[in-house]
Amino acid sequence: MLRFLIRRTLAAAVILMIISAVTFLLFYAIPADPARLACGKVCPPETLAQARHNLGIDKPLMVQFVSWVVAIFVGRDYEGLGHCPAPCLGYSFVNRQPVFDTIIDRLPATLALTVGAAVIFLLFGVATGVIAALRQGKALDKIASVSSLIGASVQIYFVGTLLMYFFVYQLHVFAQPKYIPITEDPVGWFSGLLLPWIVLAIIFTANYTRMTRSTMVETLSEDYVRTARAKGMSGASVVLRFALRGTLTPIVTIFGVDLGTLIGGAIITETTFGLQGLGRLSLNAVNNSDLPLLMAVVLVAAAAIVVMNVVVDALYAVIDPRVRLS
């Protein structure tokens, strides 16, 4: 297992380096004037000149890329702007502060939204899918199938706006969605994120229900499951010890990708409920043409997906005994 993790970690580092190189080329090599993009829409001439000097666009492209990568590990000095400590992902000429500070400020809201919604849609999606598979062709199976189809068809901005109107402004069942640090007010943190969790979980629960049901139906027909039943094991033991473990392998794969994507920023959910997370930050960076900030968000999202894939690969051997890591 240790050798496997080392290999996967090294492979993930190579992938991240490739992603960073491609991202750098997209944002710095293709634009005619990357300094103007980095400076934002409203950029005085003196700030534009300062941005060109600090970005070093008068130097060869490879030198710019090496300087950018080195800054991530050792930091970088921006003339007239101060020192950007490692990990230095760039300097936002729009916000007038290091990009890393902005991301750290917004990351807790995104993590809270992601983890809370993930717990809900994973538990409810898998449980509903298992029940539907065990009651295949019966009323519960049909209800779960129809509900998952409806849930997968609706959009977050529609459901979020609708539920917020009725349950927040009319019935006052939920609190106004907002992010409060859990260290300041745990109750306010929970109540402010409950409705966004539910809305985000609705879409994903539908997908996990359908996937779990189809995989569980296939797993229940496997020879090792039929053998366990023939030996007299109870139905619950067969489902929990054998069928469910085989079913979870593809679920964990998709869950890792979804979780990494959500950590990169749930743009629609954060915009719908006005949460100041990475998704909303990336949208603001696009609107303000904040090139360094947009690059940093892209790299954080890519890193989250790569890291989650490494974790998923390591979990395979724990979940499914048929998987062996060589």
Short mmCIF file of C-alpha atoms in Angstrom, two decimals:
data_model
loop_
_atom_site.label_atom_id
_atom_site.label_comp_id
_atom_site.label_asym_id
_atom_site.label_seq_id
_atom_site.Cartn_x
_atom_site.Cartn_y
_atom_site.Cartn_z
CA MET A 1 0.00 0.00 0.00
CA LEU A 2 2.80 2.43 0.89
CA ARG A 3 4.56 1.88 -2.45
CA PHE A 4 1.28 2.38 -4.25
CA LEU A 5 0.59 5.64 -2.44
CA ILE A 6 4.08 6.91 -3.20
CA ARG A 7 3.67 6.12 -6.90
CA ARG A 8 0.24 7.72 -7.05
CA THR A 9 1.48 10.81 -5.19
CA LEU A 10 4.38 11.23 -7.61
CA ALA A 11 2.02 10.74 -10.55
CA ALA A 12 -0.35 13.33 -9.06
CA ALA A 13 2.55 15.79 -8.74
CA VAL A 14 3.41 15.30 -12.41
CA ILE A 15 -0.23 15.81 -13.39
CA LEU A 16 -0.42 19.01 -11.35
CA MET A 17 2.75 20.29 -12.99
CA ILE A 18 1.26 19.61 -16.43
CA ILE A 19 -1.98 21.32 -15.44
CA SER A 20 -0.08 24.34 -14.12
CA ALA A 21 1.92 24.56 -17.37
CA VAL A 22 -1.23 24.36 -19.51
CA THR A 23 -2.98 26.92 -17.30
CA PHE A 24 -0.01 29.26 -17.52
CA LEU A 25 0.06 28.99 -21.31
CA LEU A 26 -3.67 29.61 -21.60
CA PHE A 27 -3.58 32.73 -19.46
CA TYR A 28 -0.16 34.17 -20.24
CA ALA A 29 0.86 32.99 -23.72
CA ILE A 30 -2.39 33.26 -25.66
CA PRO A 31 -3.58 36.76 -24.58
CA ALA A 32 -2.01 39.64 -26.51
CA ASP A 33 -1.51 41.64 -23.31
CA PRO A 34 -1.73 39.42 -20.18
CA ALA A 35 -0.81 42.40 -18.00
CA ARG A 36 -4.05 44.15 -18.93
CA LEU A 37 -6.03 41.02 -18.08
CA ALA A 38 -4.17 40.68 -14.78
CA CYS A 39 -4.80 44.32 -13.97
CA GLY A 40 -8.56 44.03 -14.45
CA LYS A 41 -11.13 46.10 -16.32
CA VAL A 42 -10.52 49.35 -14.45
CA CYS A 43 -6.75 49.75 -14.56
CA PRO A 44 -4.91 53.09 -14.33
CA PRO A 45 -1.86 53.45 -16.62
CA GLU A 46 0.59 53.41 -13.71
CA THR A 47 -0.95 50.17 -12.36
CA LEU A 48 -0.80 48.63 -15.83
CA ALA A 49 2.90 49.47 -16.12
CA GLN A 50 3.50 48.03 -12.67
CA ALA A 51 1.65 44.84 -13.62
CA ARG A 52 3.78 44.42 -16.76
CA HIS A 53 6.95 44.85 -14.74
CA ASN A 54 5.92 42.46 -11.95
CA LEU A 55 4.68 39.81 -14.37
CA GLY A 56 7.96 40.00 -16.27
CA ILE A 57 6.26 39.75 -19.64
CA ASP A 58 9.34 41.30 -21.24
CA LYS A 59 11.23 38.08 -20.40
CA PRO A 60 11.11 34.75 -22.30
CA LEU A 61 8.00 32.67 -21.65
CA MET A 62 9.94 29.81 -20.02
CA VAL A 63 11.61 32.23 -17.61
CA GLN A 64 8.19 33.59 -16.67
CA PHE A 65 6.85 30.10 -16.02
CA VAL A 66 9.84 29.06 -13.89
CA SER A 67 9.55 32.25 -11.84
CA TRP A 68 5.85 31.59 -11.34
CA VAL A 69 6.41 27.99 -10.17
CA VAL A 70 9.29 28.96 -7.88
CA ALA A 71 7.11 31.65 -6.30
CA ILE A 72 4.63 28.96 -5.21
CA PHE A 73 7.28 27.32 -3.03
CA VAL A 74 9.51 30.19 -1.89
CA GLY A 75 7.39 33.31 -2.36
CA ARG A 76 8.04 36.37 -4.46
CA ASP A 77 8.65 40.10 -4.12
CA TYR A 78 6.40 42.41 -6.15
CA GLU A 79 7.97 45.81 -6.63
CA GLY A 80 5.77 48.49 -5.18
CA LEU A 81 3.34 45.92 -3.77
CA GLY A 82 5.32 44.09 -1.12
CA HIS A 83 6.27 40.48 -0.49
CA CYS A 84 4.01 37.57 -1.38
CA PRO A 85 4.90 34.65 0.95
CA ALA A 86 4.80 31.03 -0.15
CA PRO A 87 2.64 29.57 -1.45
CA CYS A 88 2.46 32.58 -3.72
CA LEU A 89 -0.18 31.98 -6.40
CA GLY A 90 0.14 35.49 -7.72
CA TYR A 91 -0.90 38.99 -6.80
CA SER A 92 -4.36 40.36 -7.49
CA PHE A 93 -4.03 43.88 -8.88
CA VAL A 94 -7.81 44.23 -8.50
CA ASN A 95 -8.01 43.32 -4.79
CA ARG A 96 -4.51 44.66 -4.08
CA GLN A 97 -3.49 41.61 -2.08
CA PRO A 98 -1.87 38.19 -2.62
CA VAL A 99 -4.21 35.72 -4.30
CA PHE A 100 -3.52 33.03 -1.70
CA ASP A 101 -4.91 35.24 1.07
CA THR A 102 -8.15 35.70 -0.86
CA ILE A 103 -8.51 31.97 -1.48
CA ILE A 104 -7.86 31.10 2.18
CA ASP A 105 -10.52 33.63 3.15
CA ARG A 106 -13.15 32.05 0.86
CA LEU A 107 -12.17 28.37 1.20
CA PRO A 108 -13.94 27.67 4.56
CA ALA A 109 -17.35 28.57 3.10
CA THR A 110 -16.82 26.24 0.14
CA LEU A 111 -15.56 23.40 2.36
CA ALA A 112 -18.52 23.77 4.71
CA LEU A 113 -20.99 23.74 1.82
CA THR A 114 -19.27 20.79 0.15
CA VAL A 115 -18.85 18.54 3.19
CA GLY A 116 -22.37 19.13 4.51
CA ALA A 117 -24.04 18.48 1.18
CA ALA A 118 -21.79 15.47 0.50
CA VAL A 119 -22.81 13.79 3.76
CA ILE A 120 -26.48 14.24 2.90
CA PHE A 121 -26.44 13.12 -0.73
CA LEU A 122 -24.08 10.20 -0.09
CA LEU A 123 -26.10 8.76 2.81
CA PHE A 124 -29.53 9.32 1.29
CA GLY A 125 -28.49 8.43 -2.26
CA VAL A 126 -26.82 5.14 -1.36
CA ALA A 127 -29.53 4.14 1.14
CA THR A 128 -32.35 4.88 -1.31
CA GLY A 129 -30.56 3.05 -4.11
CA VAL A 130 -30.00 -0.04 -1.96
CA ILE A 131 -33.65 -0.12 -0.87
CA ALA A 132 -34.80 0.30 -4.48
CA ALA A 133 -32.56 -2.57 -5.61
CA LEU A 134 -33.81 -4.88 -2.86
CA ARG A 135 -37.42 -4.01 -3.77
CA GLN A 136 -36.84 -4.26 -7.50
CA GLY A 137 -40.06 -3.88 -9.47
CA LYS A 138 -42.14 -2.99 -6.42
CA ALA A 139 -43.71 0.29 -5.33
CA LEU A 140 -40.66 1.59 -3.45
CA ASP A 141 -38.45 0.92 -6.46
CA LYS A 142 -40.79 2.80 -8.78
CA ILE A 143 -41.11 5.74 -6.40
CA ALA A 144 -37.33 5.97 -6.01
CA SER A 145 -36.82 5.78 -9.78
CA VAL A 146 -39.36 8.53 -10.51
CA SER A 147 -38.05 10.72 -7.70
CA SER A 148 -34.46 10.36 -8.86
CA LEU A 149 -35.47 11.20 -12.42
CA ILE A 150 -37.24 14.36 -11.25
CA GLY A 151 -34.34 15.30 -8.96
CA ALA A 152 -31.81 14.90 -11.75
CA SER A 153 -33.91 17.03 -14.11
CA VAL A 154 -34.35 20.13 -11.96
CA GLN A 155 -31.81 22.94 -11.72
CA ILE A 156 -30.20 24.31 -8.57
CA TYR A 157 -31.07 27.94 -9.28
CA PHE A 158 -34.74 27.01 -9.79
CA VAL A 159 -35.09 24.75 -6.73
CA GLY A 160 -32.99 27.07 -4.57
CA THR A 161 -35.01 30.17 -5.44
CA LEU A 162 -38.32 28.31 -5.02
CA LEU A 163 -37.45 26.79 -1.63
CA MET A 164 -35.96 30.04 -0.39
CA TYR A 165 -39.14 31.93 -1.27
CA PHE A 166 -41.48 29.51 0.52
CA PHE A 167 -39.39 28.18 3.42
CA VAL A 168 -37.36 31.31 4.24
CA TYR A 169 -39.50 34.32 3.35
CA GLN A 170 -43.03 32.89 3.65
CA LEU A 171 -43.02 30.06 6.20
CA HIS A 172 -39.80 31.02 8.04
CA VAL A 173 -38.82 27.38 8.43
CA PHE A 174 -35.17 27.94 7.47
CA ALA A 175 -32.87 30.80 8.37
CA GLN A 176 -31.58 33.18 5.73
CA PRO A 177 -28.75 31.32 3.92
CA LYS A 178 -25.36 32.70 4.89
CA TYR A 179 -21.98 31.49 6.03
CA ILE A 180 -20.93 32.06 9.63
CA PRO A 181 -17.65 30.52 10.84
CA ILE A 182 -18.38 27.50 13.01
CA THR A 183 -15.94 28.78 15.64
CA GLU A 184 -18.03 31.93 16.09
CA ASP A 185 -21.55 30.48 16.16
CA PRO A 186 -22.05 26.71 15.58
CA VAL A 187 -25.85 27.02 15.58
CA GLY A 188 -25.78 29.93 13.13
CA TRP A 189 -23.27 28.04 10.97
CA PHE A 190 -25.61 25.04 10.76
CA SER A 191 -28.85 26.96 10.23
CA GLY A 192 -27.31 29.27 7.65
CA LEU A 193 -26.06 26.38 5.50
CA LEU A 194 -28.92 23.90 5.98
CA LEU A 195 -31.00 25.03 3.00
CA PRO A 196 -27.99 25.22 0.60
CA TRP A 197 -26.99 21.73 1.74
CA ILE A 198 -30.46 20.37 0.99
CA VAL A 199 -30.73 22.05 -2.41
CA LEU A 200 -27.26 20.95 -3.52
CA ALA A 201 -27.92 17.43 -2.20
CA ILE A 202 -31.17 17.08 -4.17
CA ILE A 203 -29.37 16.96 -7.51
CA PHE A 204 -26.60 14.63 -6.37
CA THR A 205 -28.90 12.35 -4.36
CA ALA A 206 -30.84 11.59 -7.53
CA ASN A 207 -27.68 10.59 -9.39
CA TYR A 208 -26.36 8.43 -6.55
CA THR A 209 -29.73 6.72 -6.13
CA ARG A 210 -29.83 5.67 -9.76
CA MET A 211 -26.21 4.58 -9.81
CA THR A 212 -26.45 2.63 -6.54
CA ARG A 213 -29.61 0.87 -7.64
CA SER A 214 -28.22 -0.26 -10.98
CA THR A 215 -24.91 -1.40 -9.47
CA MET A 216 -26.60 -3.18 -6.56
CA VAL A 217 -28.95 -5.08 -8.89
CA GLU A 218 -25.94 -6.28 -10.87
CA THR A 219 -23.95 -7.17 -7.74
CA LEU A 220 -26.81 -9.20 -6.24
CA SER A 221 -26.62 -11.54 -9.23
CA GLU A 222 -22.89 -12.25 -8.75
CA ASP A 223 -21.79 -15.79 -7.90
CA TYR A 224 -20.18 -14.91 -4.57
CA VAL A 225 -23.42 -13.26 -3.38
CA ARG A 226 -25.49 -16.30 -4.36
CA THR A 227 -22.96 -18.53 -2.63
CA ALA A 228 -23.26 -16.52 0.58
CA ARG A 229 -27.03 -16.92 0.47
CA ALA A 230 -26.74 -20.65 -0.22
CA LYS A 231 -24.60 -21.03 2.91
CA GLY A 232 -27.49 -19.74 5.00
CA MET A 233 -26.33 -16.20 5.74
CA SER A 234 -29.05 -13.73 6.63
CA GLY A 235 -30.22 -11.24 4.06
CA ALA A 236 -28.81 -8.28 5.99
CA SER A 237 -25.38 -9.92 6.28
CA VAL A 238 -25.30 -10.70 2.57
CA VAL A 239 -26.20 -7.12 1.67
CA LEU A 240 -23.85 -5.39 4.13
CA ARG A 241 -20.84 -7.71 3.96
CA PHE A 242 -20.83 -8.65 0.28
CA ALA A 243 -23.26 -6.85 -2.03
CA LEU A 244 -22.81 -3.36 -0.61
CA ARG A 245 -19.01 -3.50 -0.63
CA GLY A 246 -19.00 -4.49 -4.28
CA THR A 247 -21.51 -1.76 -5.05
CA LEU A 248 -19.52 1.00 -3.37
CA THR A 249 -16.49 0.81 -5.68
CA PRO A 250 -18.01 2.83 -8.58
CA ILE A 251 -19.86 5.02 -6.07
CA VAL A 252 -16.61 6.00 -4.38
CA THR A 253 -15.05 6.74 -7.77
CA ILE A 254 -17.78 9.19 -8.73
CA PHE A 255 -17.91 10.59 -5.21
CA GLY A 256 -14.22 11.47 -5.35
CA VAL A 257 -14.68 13.36 -8.62
CA ASP A 258 -17.82 15.14 -7.38
CA LEU A 259 -16.22 16.10 -4.08
CA GLY A 260 -13.11 17.44 -5.79
CA THR A 261 -15.26 19.43 -8.21
CA LEU A 262 -17.37 20.92 -5.41
CA ILE A 263 -14.26 21.89 -3.44
CA GLY A 264 -13.16 23.76 -6.55
CA GLY A 265 -16.30 25.82 -6.19
CA ALA A 266 -20.05 25.22 -6.43
CA ILE A 267 -20.63 28.28 -8.59
CA ILE A 268 -24.39 28.01 -9.11
CA THR A 269 -25.20 27.12 -5.50
CA GLU A 270 -23.00 29.84 -4.03
CA THR A 271 -24.42 32.43 -6.43
CA THR A 272 -28.02 31.39 -5.75
CA PHE A 273 -27.65 31.73 -1.98
CA GLY A 274 -25.09 34.54 -1.94
CA LEU A 275 -22.37 32.47 -0.26
CA GLN A 276 -18.88 33.92 -0.57
CA GLY A 277 -16.95 30.79 -1.54
CA LEU A 278 -14.52 29.80 -4.26
CA GLY A 279 -17.28 29.42 -6.84
CA ARG A 280 -18.49 32.96 -6.30
CA LEU A 281 -14.87 34.11 -6.21
CA SER A 282 -14.14 32.58 -9.62
CA LEU A 283 -17.24 34.24 -11.07
CA ASN A 284 -16.13 37.61 -9.71
CA ALA A 285 -12.65 37.03 -11.12
CA VAL A 286 -14.14 36.46 -14.58
CA ASN A 287 -16.34 39.55 -14.33
CA ASN A 288 -13.43 41.70 -13.16
CA SER A 289 -10.90 40.10 -15.56
CA ASP A 290 -8.73 39.28 -12.54
CA LEU A 291 -6.26 36.96 -14.26
CA PRO A 292 -4.06 35.91 -11.29
CA LEU A 293 -7.08 35.15 -9.13
CA LEU A 294 -8.77 33.13 -11.87
CA MET A 295 -5.60 31.12 -12.47
CA ALA A 296 -5.29 30.34 -8.77
CA VAL A 297 -8.89 29.12 -8.53
CA VAL A 298 -8.35 26.86 -11.56
CA LEU A 299 -5.24 25.36 -9.95
CA VAL A 300 -6.99 24.83 -6.60
CA ALA A 301 -9.89 23.08 -8.33
CA ALA A 302 -7.52 20.88 -10.33
CA ALA A 303 -5.49 20.03 -7.22
CA ALA A 304 -8.66 19.08 -5.33
CA ILE A 305 -9.74 16.66 -8.08
CA VAL A 306 -6.27 15.10 -8.37
CA VAL A 307 -5.94 14.64 -4.59
CA MET A 308 -9.40 13.11 -4.30
CA ASN A 309 -8.58 10.64 -7.07
CA VAL A 310 -5.50 9.50 -5.13
CA VAL A 311 -7.64 9.02 -2.01
CA VAL A 312 -10.23 7.07 -4.00
CA ASP A 313 -7.59 4.74 -5.44
CA ALA A 314 -6.32 4.01 -1.94
CA LEU A 315 -9.83 3.25 -0.71
CA TYR A 316 -10.47 0.61 -3.37
CA ALA A 317 -8.58 -2.11 -1.52
CA VAL A 318 -10.36 -1.26 1.73
CA ILE A 319 -13.85 -1.35 0.26
CA ASP A 320 -13.62 -4.23 -2.19
CA PRO A 321 -11.55 -7.31 -1.24
CA ARG A 322 -11.39 -8.29 -4.93
CA VAL A 323 -9.15 -5.27 -5.57
CA ARG A 324 -5.45 -5.76 -4.92
CA LEU A 325 -2.86 -3.03 -5.08
CA SER A 326 0.36 -4.30 -6.62
#
